[in-house]
Tab-separated table of C-alpha atoms and ligand atoms in Angstrom:
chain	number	residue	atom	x	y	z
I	1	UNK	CA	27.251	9.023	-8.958
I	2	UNK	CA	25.405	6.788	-6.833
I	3	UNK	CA	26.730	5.476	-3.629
I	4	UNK	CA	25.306	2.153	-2.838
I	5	UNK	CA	26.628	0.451	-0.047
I	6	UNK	CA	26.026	-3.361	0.032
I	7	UNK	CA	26.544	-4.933	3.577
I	8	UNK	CA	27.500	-8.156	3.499
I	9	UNK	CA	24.252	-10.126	4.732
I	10	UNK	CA	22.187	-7.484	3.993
I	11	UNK	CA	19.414	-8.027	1.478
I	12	UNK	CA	16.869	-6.188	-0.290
I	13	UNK	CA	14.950	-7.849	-2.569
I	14	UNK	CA	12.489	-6.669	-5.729
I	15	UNK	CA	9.545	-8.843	-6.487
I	16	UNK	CA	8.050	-7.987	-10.322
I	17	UNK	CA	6.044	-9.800	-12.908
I	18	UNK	CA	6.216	-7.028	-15.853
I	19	UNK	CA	2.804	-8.756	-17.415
I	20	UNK	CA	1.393	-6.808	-14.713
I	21	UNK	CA	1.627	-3.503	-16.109
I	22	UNK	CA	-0.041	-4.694	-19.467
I	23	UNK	CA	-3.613	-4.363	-18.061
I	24	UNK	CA	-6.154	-2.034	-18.306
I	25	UNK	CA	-9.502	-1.063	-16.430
I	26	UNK	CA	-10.431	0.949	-18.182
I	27	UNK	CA	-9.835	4.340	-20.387
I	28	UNK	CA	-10.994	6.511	-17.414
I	29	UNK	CA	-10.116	4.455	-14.770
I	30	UNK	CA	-8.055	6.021	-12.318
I	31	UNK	CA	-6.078	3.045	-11.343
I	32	UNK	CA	-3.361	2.556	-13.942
I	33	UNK	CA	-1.009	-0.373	-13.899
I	34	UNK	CA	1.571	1.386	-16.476
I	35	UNK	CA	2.692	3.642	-13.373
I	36	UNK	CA	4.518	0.582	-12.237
I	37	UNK	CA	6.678	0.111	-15.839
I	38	UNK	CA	7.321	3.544	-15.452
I	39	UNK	CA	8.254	2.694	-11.686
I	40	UNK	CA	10.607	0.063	-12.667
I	41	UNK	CA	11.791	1.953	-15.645
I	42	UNK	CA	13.199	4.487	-13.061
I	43	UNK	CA	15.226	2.222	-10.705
I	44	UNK	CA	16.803	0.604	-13.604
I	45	UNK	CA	17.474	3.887	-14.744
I	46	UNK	CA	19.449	4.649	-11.456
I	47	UNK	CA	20.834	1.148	-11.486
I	48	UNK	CA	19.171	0.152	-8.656
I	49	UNK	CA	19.040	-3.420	-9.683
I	50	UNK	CA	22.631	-3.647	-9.051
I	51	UNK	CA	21.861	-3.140	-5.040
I	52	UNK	CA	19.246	-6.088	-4.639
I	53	UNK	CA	18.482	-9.324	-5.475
I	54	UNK	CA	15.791	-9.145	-8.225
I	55	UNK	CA	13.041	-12.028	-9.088
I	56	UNK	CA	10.427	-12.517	-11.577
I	57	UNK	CA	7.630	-14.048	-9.960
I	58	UNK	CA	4.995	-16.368	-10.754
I	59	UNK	CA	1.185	-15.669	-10.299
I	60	UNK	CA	-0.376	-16.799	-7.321
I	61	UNK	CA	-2.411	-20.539	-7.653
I	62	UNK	CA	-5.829	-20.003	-6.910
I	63	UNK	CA	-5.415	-22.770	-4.107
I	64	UNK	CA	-2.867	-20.118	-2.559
I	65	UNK	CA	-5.826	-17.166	-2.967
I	66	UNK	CA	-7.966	-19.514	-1.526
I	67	UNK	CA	-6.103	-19.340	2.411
I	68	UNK	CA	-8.425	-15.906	2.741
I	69	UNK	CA	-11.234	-15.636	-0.079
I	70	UNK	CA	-14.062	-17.101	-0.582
I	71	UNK	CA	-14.176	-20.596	-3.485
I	72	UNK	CA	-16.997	-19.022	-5.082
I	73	UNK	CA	-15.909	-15.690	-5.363
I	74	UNK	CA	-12.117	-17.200	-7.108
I	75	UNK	CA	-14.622	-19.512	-9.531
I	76	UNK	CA	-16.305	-15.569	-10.527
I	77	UNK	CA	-13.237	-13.724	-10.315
I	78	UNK	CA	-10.993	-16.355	-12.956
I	79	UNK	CA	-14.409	-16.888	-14.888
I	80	UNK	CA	-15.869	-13.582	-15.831
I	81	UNK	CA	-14.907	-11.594	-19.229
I	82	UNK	CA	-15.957	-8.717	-20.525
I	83	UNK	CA	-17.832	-10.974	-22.663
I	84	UNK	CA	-19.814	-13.271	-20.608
I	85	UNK	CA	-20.701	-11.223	-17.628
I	86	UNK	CA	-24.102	-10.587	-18.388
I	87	UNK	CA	-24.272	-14.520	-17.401
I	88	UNK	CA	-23.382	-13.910	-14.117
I	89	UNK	CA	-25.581	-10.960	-12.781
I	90	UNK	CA	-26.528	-12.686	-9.483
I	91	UNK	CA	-22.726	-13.218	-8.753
I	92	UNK	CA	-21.879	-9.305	-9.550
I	93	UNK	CA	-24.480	-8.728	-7.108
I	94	UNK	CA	-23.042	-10.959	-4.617
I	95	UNK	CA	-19.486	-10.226	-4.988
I	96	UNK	CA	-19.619	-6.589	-4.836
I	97	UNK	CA	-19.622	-6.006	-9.065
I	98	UNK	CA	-23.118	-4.944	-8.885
I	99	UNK	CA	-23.243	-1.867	-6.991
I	100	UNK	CA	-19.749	-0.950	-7.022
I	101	UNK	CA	-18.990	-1.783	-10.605
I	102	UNK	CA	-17.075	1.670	-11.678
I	103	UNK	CA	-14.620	1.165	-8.999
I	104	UNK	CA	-14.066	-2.560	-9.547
I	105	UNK	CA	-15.248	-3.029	-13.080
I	106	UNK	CA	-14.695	-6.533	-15.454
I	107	UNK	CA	-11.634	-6.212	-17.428
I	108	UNK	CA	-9.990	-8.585	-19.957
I	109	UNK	CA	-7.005	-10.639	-18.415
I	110	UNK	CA	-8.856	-9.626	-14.986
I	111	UNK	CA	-7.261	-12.994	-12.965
I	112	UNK	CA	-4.446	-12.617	-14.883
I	113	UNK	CA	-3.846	-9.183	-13.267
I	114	UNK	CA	-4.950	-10.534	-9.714
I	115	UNK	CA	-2.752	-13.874	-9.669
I	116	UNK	CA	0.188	-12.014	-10.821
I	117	UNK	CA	0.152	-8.427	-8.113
I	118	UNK	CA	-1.117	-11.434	-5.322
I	119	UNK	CA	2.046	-13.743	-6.576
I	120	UNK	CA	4.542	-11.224	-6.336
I	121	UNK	CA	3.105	-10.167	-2.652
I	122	UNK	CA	3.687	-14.150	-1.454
I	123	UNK	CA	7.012	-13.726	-3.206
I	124	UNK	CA	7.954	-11.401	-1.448
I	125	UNK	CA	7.102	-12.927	1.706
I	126	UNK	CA	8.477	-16.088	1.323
I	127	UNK	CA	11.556	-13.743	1.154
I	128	UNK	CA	11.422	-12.202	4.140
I	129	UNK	CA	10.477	-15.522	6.248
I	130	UNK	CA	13.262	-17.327	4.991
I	131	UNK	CA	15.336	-14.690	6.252
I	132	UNK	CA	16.947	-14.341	2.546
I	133	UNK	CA	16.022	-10.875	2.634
I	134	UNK	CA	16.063	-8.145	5.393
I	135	UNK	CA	13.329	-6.335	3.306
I	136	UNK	CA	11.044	-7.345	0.218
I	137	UNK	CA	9.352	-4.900	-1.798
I	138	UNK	CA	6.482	-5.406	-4.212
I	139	UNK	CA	5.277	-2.224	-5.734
I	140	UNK	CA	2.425	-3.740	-7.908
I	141	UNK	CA	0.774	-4.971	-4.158
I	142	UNK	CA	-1.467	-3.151	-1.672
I	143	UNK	CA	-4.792	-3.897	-2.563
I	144	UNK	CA	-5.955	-2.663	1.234
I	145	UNK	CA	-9.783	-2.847	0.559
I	146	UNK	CA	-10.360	-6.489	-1.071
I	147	UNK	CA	-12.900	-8.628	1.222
I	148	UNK	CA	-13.227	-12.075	1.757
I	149	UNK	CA	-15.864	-12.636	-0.510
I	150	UNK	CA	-16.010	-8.965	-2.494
I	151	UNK	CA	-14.141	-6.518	-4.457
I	152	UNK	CA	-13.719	-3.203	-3.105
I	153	UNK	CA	-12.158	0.107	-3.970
I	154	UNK	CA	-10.027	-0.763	-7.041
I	155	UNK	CA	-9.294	-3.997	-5.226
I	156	UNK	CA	-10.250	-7.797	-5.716
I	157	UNK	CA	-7.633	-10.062	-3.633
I	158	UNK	CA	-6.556	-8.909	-0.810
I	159	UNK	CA	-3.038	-9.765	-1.194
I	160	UNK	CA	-1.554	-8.164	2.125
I	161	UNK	CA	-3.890	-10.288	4.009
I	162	UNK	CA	-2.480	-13.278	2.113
I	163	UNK	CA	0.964	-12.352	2.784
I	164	UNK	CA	0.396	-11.520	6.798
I	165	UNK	CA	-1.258	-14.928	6.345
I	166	UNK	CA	1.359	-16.890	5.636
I	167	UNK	CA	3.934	-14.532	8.153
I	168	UNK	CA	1.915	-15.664	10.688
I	169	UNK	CA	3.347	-18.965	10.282
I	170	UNK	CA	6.598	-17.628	11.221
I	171	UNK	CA	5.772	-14.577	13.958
I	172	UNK	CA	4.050	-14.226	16.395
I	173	UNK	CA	3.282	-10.443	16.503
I	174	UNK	CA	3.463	-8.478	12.992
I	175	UNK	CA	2.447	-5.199	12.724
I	176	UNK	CA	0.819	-3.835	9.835
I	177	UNK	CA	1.337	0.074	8.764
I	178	UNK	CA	-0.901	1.479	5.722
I	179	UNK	CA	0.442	4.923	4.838
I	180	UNK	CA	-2.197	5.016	1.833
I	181	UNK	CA	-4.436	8.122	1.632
I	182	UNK	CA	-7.465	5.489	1.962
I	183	UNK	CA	-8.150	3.598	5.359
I	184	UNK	CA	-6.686	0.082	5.018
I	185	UNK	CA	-10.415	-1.608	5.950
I	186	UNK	CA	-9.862	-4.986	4.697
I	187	UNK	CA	-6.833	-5.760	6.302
I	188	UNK	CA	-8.499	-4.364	9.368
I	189	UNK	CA	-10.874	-6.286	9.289
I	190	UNK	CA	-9.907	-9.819	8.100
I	191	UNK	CA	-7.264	-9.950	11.549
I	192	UNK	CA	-10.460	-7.962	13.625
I	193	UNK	CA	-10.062	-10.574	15.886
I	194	UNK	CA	-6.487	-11.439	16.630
I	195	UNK	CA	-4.116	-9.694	18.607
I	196	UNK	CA	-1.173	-11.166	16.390
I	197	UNK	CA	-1.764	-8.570	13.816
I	198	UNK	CA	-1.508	-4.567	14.383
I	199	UNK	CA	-2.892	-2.806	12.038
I	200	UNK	CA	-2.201	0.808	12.138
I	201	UNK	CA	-3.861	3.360	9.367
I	202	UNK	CA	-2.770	6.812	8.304
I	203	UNK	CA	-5.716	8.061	5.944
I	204	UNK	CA	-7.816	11.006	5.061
I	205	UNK	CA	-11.207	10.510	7.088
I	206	UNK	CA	-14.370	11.888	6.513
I	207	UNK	CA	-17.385	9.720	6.760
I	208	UNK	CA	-19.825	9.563	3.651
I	209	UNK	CA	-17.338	11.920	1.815
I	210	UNK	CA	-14.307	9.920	1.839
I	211	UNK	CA	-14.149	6.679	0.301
I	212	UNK	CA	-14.254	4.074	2.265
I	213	UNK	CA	-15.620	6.110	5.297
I	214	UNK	CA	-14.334	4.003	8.029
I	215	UNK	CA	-11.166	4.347	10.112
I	216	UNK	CA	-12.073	6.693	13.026
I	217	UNK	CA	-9.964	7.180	16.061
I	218	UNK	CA	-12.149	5.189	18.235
I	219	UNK	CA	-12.182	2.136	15.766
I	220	UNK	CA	-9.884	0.423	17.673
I	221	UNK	CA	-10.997	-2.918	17.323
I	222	UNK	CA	-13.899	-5.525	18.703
I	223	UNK	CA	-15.337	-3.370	21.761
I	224	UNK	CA	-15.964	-7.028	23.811
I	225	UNK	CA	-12.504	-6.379	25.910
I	226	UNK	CA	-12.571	-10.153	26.232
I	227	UNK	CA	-11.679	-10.665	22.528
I	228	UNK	CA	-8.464	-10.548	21.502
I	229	UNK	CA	-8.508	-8.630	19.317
I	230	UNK	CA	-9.997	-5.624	21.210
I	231	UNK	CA	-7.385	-2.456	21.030
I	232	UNK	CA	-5.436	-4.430	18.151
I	233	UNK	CA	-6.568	-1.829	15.279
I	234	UNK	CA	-5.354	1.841	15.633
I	235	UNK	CA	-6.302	4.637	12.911
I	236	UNK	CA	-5.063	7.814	12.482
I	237	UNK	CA	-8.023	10.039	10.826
I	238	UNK	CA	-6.630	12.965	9.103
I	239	UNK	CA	-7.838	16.015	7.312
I	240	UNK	CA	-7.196	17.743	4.058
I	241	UNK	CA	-3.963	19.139	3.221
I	242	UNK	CA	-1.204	17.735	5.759
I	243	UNK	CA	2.206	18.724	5.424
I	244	UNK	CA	5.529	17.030	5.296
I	245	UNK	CA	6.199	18.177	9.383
I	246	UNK	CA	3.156	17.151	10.985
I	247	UNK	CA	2.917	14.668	9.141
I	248	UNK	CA	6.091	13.402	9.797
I	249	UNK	CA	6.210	14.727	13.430
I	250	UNK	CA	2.508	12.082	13.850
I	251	UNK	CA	4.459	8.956	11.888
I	252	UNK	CA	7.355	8.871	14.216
I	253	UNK	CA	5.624	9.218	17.902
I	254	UNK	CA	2.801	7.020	16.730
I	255	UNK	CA	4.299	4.483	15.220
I	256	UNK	CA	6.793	4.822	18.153
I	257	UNK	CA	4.449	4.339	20.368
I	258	UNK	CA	2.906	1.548	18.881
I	259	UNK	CA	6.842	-0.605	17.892
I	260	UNK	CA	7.879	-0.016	21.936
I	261	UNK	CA	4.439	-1.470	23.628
I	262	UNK	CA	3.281	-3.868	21.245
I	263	UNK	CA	7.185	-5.599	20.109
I	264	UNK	CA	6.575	-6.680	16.596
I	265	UNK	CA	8.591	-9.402	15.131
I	266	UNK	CA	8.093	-8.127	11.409
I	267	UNK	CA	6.595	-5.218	10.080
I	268	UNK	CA	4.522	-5.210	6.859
I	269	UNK	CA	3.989	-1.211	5.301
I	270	UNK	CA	1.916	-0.486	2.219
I	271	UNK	CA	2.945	2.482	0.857
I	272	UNK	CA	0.040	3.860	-1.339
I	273	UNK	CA	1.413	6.704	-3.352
I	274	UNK	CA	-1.877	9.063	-3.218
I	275	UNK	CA	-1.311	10.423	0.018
I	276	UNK	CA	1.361	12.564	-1.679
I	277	UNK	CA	0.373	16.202	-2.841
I	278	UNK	CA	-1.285	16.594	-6.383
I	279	UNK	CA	-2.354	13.296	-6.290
I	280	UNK	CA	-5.414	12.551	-8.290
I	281	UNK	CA	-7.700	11.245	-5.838
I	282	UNK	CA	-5.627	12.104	-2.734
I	283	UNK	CA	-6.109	15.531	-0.243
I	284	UNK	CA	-2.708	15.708	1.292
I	285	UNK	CA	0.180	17.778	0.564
I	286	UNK	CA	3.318	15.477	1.320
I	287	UNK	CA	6.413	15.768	-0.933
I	288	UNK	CA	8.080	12.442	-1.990
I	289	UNK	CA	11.115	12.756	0.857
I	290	UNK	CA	8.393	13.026	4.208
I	291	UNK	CA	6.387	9.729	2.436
I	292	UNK	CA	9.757	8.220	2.440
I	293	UNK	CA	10.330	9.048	6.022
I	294	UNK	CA	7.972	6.582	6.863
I	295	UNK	CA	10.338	3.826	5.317
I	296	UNK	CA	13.218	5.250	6.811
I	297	UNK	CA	11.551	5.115	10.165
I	298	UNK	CA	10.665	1.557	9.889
I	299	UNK	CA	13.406	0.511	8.310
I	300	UNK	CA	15.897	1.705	11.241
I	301	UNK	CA	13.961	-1.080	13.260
I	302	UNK	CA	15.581	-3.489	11.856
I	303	UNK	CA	12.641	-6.022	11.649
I	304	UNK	CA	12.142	-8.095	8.934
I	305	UNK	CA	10.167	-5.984	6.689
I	306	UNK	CA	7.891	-6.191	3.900
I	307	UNK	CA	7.391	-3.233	1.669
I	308	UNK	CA	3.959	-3.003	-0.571
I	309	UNK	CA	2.488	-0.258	-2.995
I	310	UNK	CA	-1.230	0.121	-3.135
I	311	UNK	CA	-3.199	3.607	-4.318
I	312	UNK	CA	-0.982	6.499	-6.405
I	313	UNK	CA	-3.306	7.806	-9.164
I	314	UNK	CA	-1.008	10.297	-10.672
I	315	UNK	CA	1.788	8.067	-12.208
I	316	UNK	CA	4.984	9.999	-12.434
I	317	UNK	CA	4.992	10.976	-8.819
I	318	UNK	CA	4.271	7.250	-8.066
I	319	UNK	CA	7.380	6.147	-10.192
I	320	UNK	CA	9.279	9.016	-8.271
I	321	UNK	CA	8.427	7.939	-4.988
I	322	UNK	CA	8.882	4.301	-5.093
I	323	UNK	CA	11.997	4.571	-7.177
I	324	UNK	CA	13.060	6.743	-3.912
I	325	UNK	CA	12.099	4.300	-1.401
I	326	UNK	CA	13.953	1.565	-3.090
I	327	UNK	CA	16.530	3.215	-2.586
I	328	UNK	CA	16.071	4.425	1.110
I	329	UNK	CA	16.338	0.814	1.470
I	330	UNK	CA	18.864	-0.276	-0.147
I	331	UNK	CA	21.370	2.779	1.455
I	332	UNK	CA	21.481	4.942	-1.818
I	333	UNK	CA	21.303	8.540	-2.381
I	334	UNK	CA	19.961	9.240	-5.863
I	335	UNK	CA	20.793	12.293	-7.971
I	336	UNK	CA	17.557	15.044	-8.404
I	337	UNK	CA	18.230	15.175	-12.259
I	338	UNK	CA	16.296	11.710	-13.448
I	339	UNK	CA	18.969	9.711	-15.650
I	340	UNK	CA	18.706	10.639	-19.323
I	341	UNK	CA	18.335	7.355	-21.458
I	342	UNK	CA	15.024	6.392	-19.559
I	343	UNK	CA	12.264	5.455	-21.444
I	344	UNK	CA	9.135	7.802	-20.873
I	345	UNK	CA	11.622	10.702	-19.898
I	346	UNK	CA	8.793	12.912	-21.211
I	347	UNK	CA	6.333	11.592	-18.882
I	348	UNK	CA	8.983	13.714	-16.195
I	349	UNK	CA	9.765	16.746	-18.280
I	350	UNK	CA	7.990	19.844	-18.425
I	351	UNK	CA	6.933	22.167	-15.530
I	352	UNK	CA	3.674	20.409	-15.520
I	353	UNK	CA	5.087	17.439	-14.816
I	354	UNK	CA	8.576	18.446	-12.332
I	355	UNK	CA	10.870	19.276	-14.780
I	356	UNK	CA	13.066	16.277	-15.162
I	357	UNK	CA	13.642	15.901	-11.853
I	358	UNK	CA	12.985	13.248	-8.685
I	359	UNK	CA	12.140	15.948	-6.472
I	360	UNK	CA	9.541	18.348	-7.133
I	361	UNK	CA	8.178	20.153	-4.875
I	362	UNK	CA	4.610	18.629	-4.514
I	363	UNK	CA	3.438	20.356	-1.566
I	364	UNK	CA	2.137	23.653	-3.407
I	365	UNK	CA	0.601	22.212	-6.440
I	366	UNK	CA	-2.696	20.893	-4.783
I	367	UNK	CA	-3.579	24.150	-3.251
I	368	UNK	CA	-5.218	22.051	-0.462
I	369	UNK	CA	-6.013	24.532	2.563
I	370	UNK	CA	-4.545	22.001	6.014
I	371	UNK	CA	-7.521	21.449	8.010
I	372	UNK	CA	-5.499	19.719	10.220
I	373	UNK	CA	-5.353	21.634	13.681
I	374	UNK	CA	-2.488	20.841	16.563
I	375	UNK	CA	-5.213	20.315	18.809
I	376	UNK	CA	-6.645	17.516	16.657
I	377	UNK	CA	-3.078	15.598	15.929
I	378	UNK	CA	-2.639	16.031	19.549
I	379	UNK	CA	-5.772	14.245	20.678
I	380	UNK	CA	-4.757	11.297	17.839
I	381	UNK	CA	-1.172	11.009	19.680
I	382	UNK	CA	-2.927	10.941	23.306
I	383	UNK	CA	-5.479	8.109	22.135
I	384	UNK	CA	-2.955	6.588	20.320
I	385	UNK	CA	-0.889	6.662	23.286
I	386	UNK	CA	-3.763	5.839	25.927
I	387	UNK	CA	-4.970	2.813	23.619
I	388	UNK	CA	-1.456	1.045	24.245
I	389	UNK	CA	-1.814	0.642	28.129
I	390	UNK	CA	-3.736	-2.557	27.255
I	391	UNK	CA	-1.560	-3.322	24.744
I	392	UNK	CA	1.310	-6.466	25.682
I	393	UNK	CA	3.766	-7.995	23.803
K	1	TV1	C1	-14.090	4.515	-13.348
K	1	TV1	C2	-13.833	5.678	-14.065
K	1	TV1	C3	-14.016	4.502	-11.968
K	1	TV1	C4	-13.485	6.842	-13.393
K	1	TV1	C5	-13.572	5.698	-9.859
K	1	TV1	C6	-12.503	7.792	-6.938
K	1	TV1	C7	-13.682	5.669	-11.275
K	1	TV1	C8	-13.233	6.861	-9.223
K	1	TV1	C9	-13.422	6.851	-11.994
K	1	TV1	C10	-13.114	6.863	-7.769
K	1	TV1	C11	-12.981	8.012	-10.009
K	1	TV1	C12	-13.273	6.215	-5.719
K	1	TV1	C13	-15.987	5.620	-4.191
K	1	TV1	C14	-18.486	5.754	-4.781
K	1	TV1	C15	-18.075	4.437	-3.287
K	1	TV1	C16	-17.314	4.923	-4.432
K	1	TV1	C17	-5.538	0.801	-4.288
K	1	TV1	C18	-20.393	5.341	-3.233
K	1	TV1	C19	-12.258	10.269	-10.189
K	1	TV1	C20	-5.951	1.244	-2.944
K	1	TV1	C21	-10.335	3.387	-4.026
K	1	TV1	C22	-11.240	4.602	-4.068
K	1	TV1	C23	-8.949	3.675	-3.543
K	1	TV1	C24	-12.639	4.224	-4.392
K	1	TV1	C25	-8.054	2.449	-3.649
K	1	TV1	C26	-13.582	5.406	-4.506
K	1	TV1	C27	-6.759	2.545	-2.869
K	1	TV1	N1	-12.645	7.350	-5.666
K	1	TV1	N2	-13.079	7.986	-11.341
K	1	TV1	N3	-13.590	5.898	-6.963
K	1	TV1	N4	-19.311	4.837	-3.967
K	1	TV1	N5	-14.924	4.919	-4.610
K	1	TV1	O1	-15.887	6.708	-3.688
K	1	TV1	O2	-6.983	2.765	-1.500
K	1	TV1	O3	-5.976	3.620	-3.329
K	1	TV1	O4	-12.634	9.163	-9.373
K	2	CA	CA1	-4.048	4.346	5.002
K	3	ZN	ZN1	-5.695	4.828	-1.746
């Protein structure tokens, strides 16, 4: 049995459009929108929706996308099938499509896809600045590397920056926490200049190796000290094959560090699955319980929170995890045998693929060697620490 305690005034809420898991880019692609019906599939399956308030949401108006993109990117973005996009070979040049067109390729229902992840994201926000709910999660969000005016690593709208957008209205400090394996660039850099946004990235780093490159420890923002936004980005560059206790051990006194001198009012997290071990694309070895810690930490803040998903590229441990960190939030403990009358039970079963259960242990089955040395997490919890003395809230 679950235990799930409801508060009174507490409130958790889920923000879904199913039509988002319909799309596809692609037979190879890595990015695979199904992991999020097999996602939701799972917390109905523990009767999670019975501990939050759950909406259907509407896709985003292009007039809404249009508070951080570029008009002439949208027109491409809703215009451009499969079909016609031989027509628009300057604009896939412009817009990123050109050069980058494996990661971020033309797919049918393409705006489709992007109003409806970028809707739910607003959703959710609206949520949270209302005060209606103490923490909003989209799972079908994150899309960290989107640009103003290009697509970028899997991404096309940038719907975090939307969302911080419109939080902005209501806070005057938010920090933003991107626990993806991937540095969370574009968020970086559309509030590079602001010292109302924090934006704090835990990634793999290794220039020209490592996709997207960027996110060193002395990226800390504009190096002209008399822009505000100077010190206002931290990163967190990490090697392959960390472990549920440093990495755990680096979350808390960082992102301690970082809540006690800089006083956020909110806290947005994206939660990119693919920083867990035996992830597809990812090089770290964290089980699903230390990517959770992260939520517990900022959870036990109690600042109005929104909660995001973003990379996770090997579906079942994506479903696991998420389906966990709903409930972190919502004050349930769920049982390690997955409920039987799920759909897609067989996408859990078998030794391959954790043996019916929420659990497995992921930190073995990537073999990764951890690069990571205490010297080097030492020096990122120094500069980390160092960086803050010009930080004011
Ligand atoms: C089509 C088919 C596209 C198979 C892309 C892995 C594919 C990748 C594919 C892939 C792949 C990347 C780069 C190379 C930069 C390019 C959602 C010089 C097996 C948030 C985005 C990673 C991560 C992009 C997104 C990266 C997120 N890795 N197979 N592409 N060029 N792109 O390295 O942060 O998780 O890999
Ligand atoms: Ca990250
Ligand atoms: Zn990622």
């Amino acid at each position: 049995n679950n235990c799930i305690e409801r508060p009174q005034g507490y409130n958790v809420s889920f923000h879904y459009n199913s039509k988002v898991e319909q799309h596809h880019f692609g037979k190879t692609h890595p990015m695979k929108p199904w992991r999020l019906q097999l996602t939701k599939q799972l917390v109905l399956g523990y009767g999670l929706e019975y501990a939050m308030d759950m909406y259907q949401t509407r896709p985003a108006t292009k007039q809404e996308i249009a508070i951080f993109h570029d008009r002439g990117y949208l027109d491409f973005l809703e215009l451009v099938t499969p079909n016609n996009v031989d027509e628009y070979r300057d604009e896939q040049n412009k817009y990123n499509f050109g050069i980058e067109f494996y990661d971020c390729p033309v797919f049918d229902g393409m705006w489709d896809y992007i109003s409806l992840y970028s809707g739910a994201t607003m959703d959710a926000a609206r949520k949270v600045c209302s005060g209606q709910s103490n923490i909003a999660i989209n799972w079908s969000g994150g899309l960290h590397h989107a640009k103003k005016s290009s697509a970028s690593g899997f991404c096309y709208v940038n719907d975090i920056v939307l969302a911080i957008q419109y939080m902005m209205q209501y806070y005057s400090r938010i920090l933003y926490i991107d626990i993806d394996v991937h540095h969370g660039d574009g968020v970086e850099q559309a509030f590079h200049s602001t010292n109302r946004v924090m934006t704090l990235s835990y990634h793999k780093y290794a220039p020209n190796e490592f996709f997207p490159g960027t996110g060193g420890l002395d990226e800390t923002g504009p190096k002209d000290t008399y822009n505000e936004g100077a010190h206002h980005s931290l990163n967190v560059p990490l090697k392959d094959g960390i472990d549920d206790h440093e990495y755990k051990e680096l979350f808390k006194v960082v992102t301690g560090h970082v809540i006690e001198a800089y006083k956020p009012q909110a806290i947005v997290i994206q939660c990119g699955a693919d920083s867990l071990g035996g992830d597809r694309l990812g090089r770290f070895n964290l089980n699903i319980t230390a990517h959770g810690y992260c939520v517990e930490f900022v959870k036990a803040t109690h600042l109005p929170l929104l909660i995001i998903g973003g990379g996770g590229y090997t579906p079942r441990n994506v479903a696991r995890t998420w389906t966990h960190e709903t409930a972190l939030c919502v004050g349930a403990q769920l049982h390690d045998d997955l409920p039987w009358h799920i759909p897609y039970r067989r996408a859990f079963s078998g030794e391959r693929n954790g043996d019916g259960k929420l659990y497995p242990d992921l930190s073995t089955v990537s073999l990764k060697q951890n690069q990571n040395t205490a010297e080097e997490l030492h020096t990122i919890v120094k500069n980390v620490h160092w960086e803050m003395r010009y930080v004011h809230s």
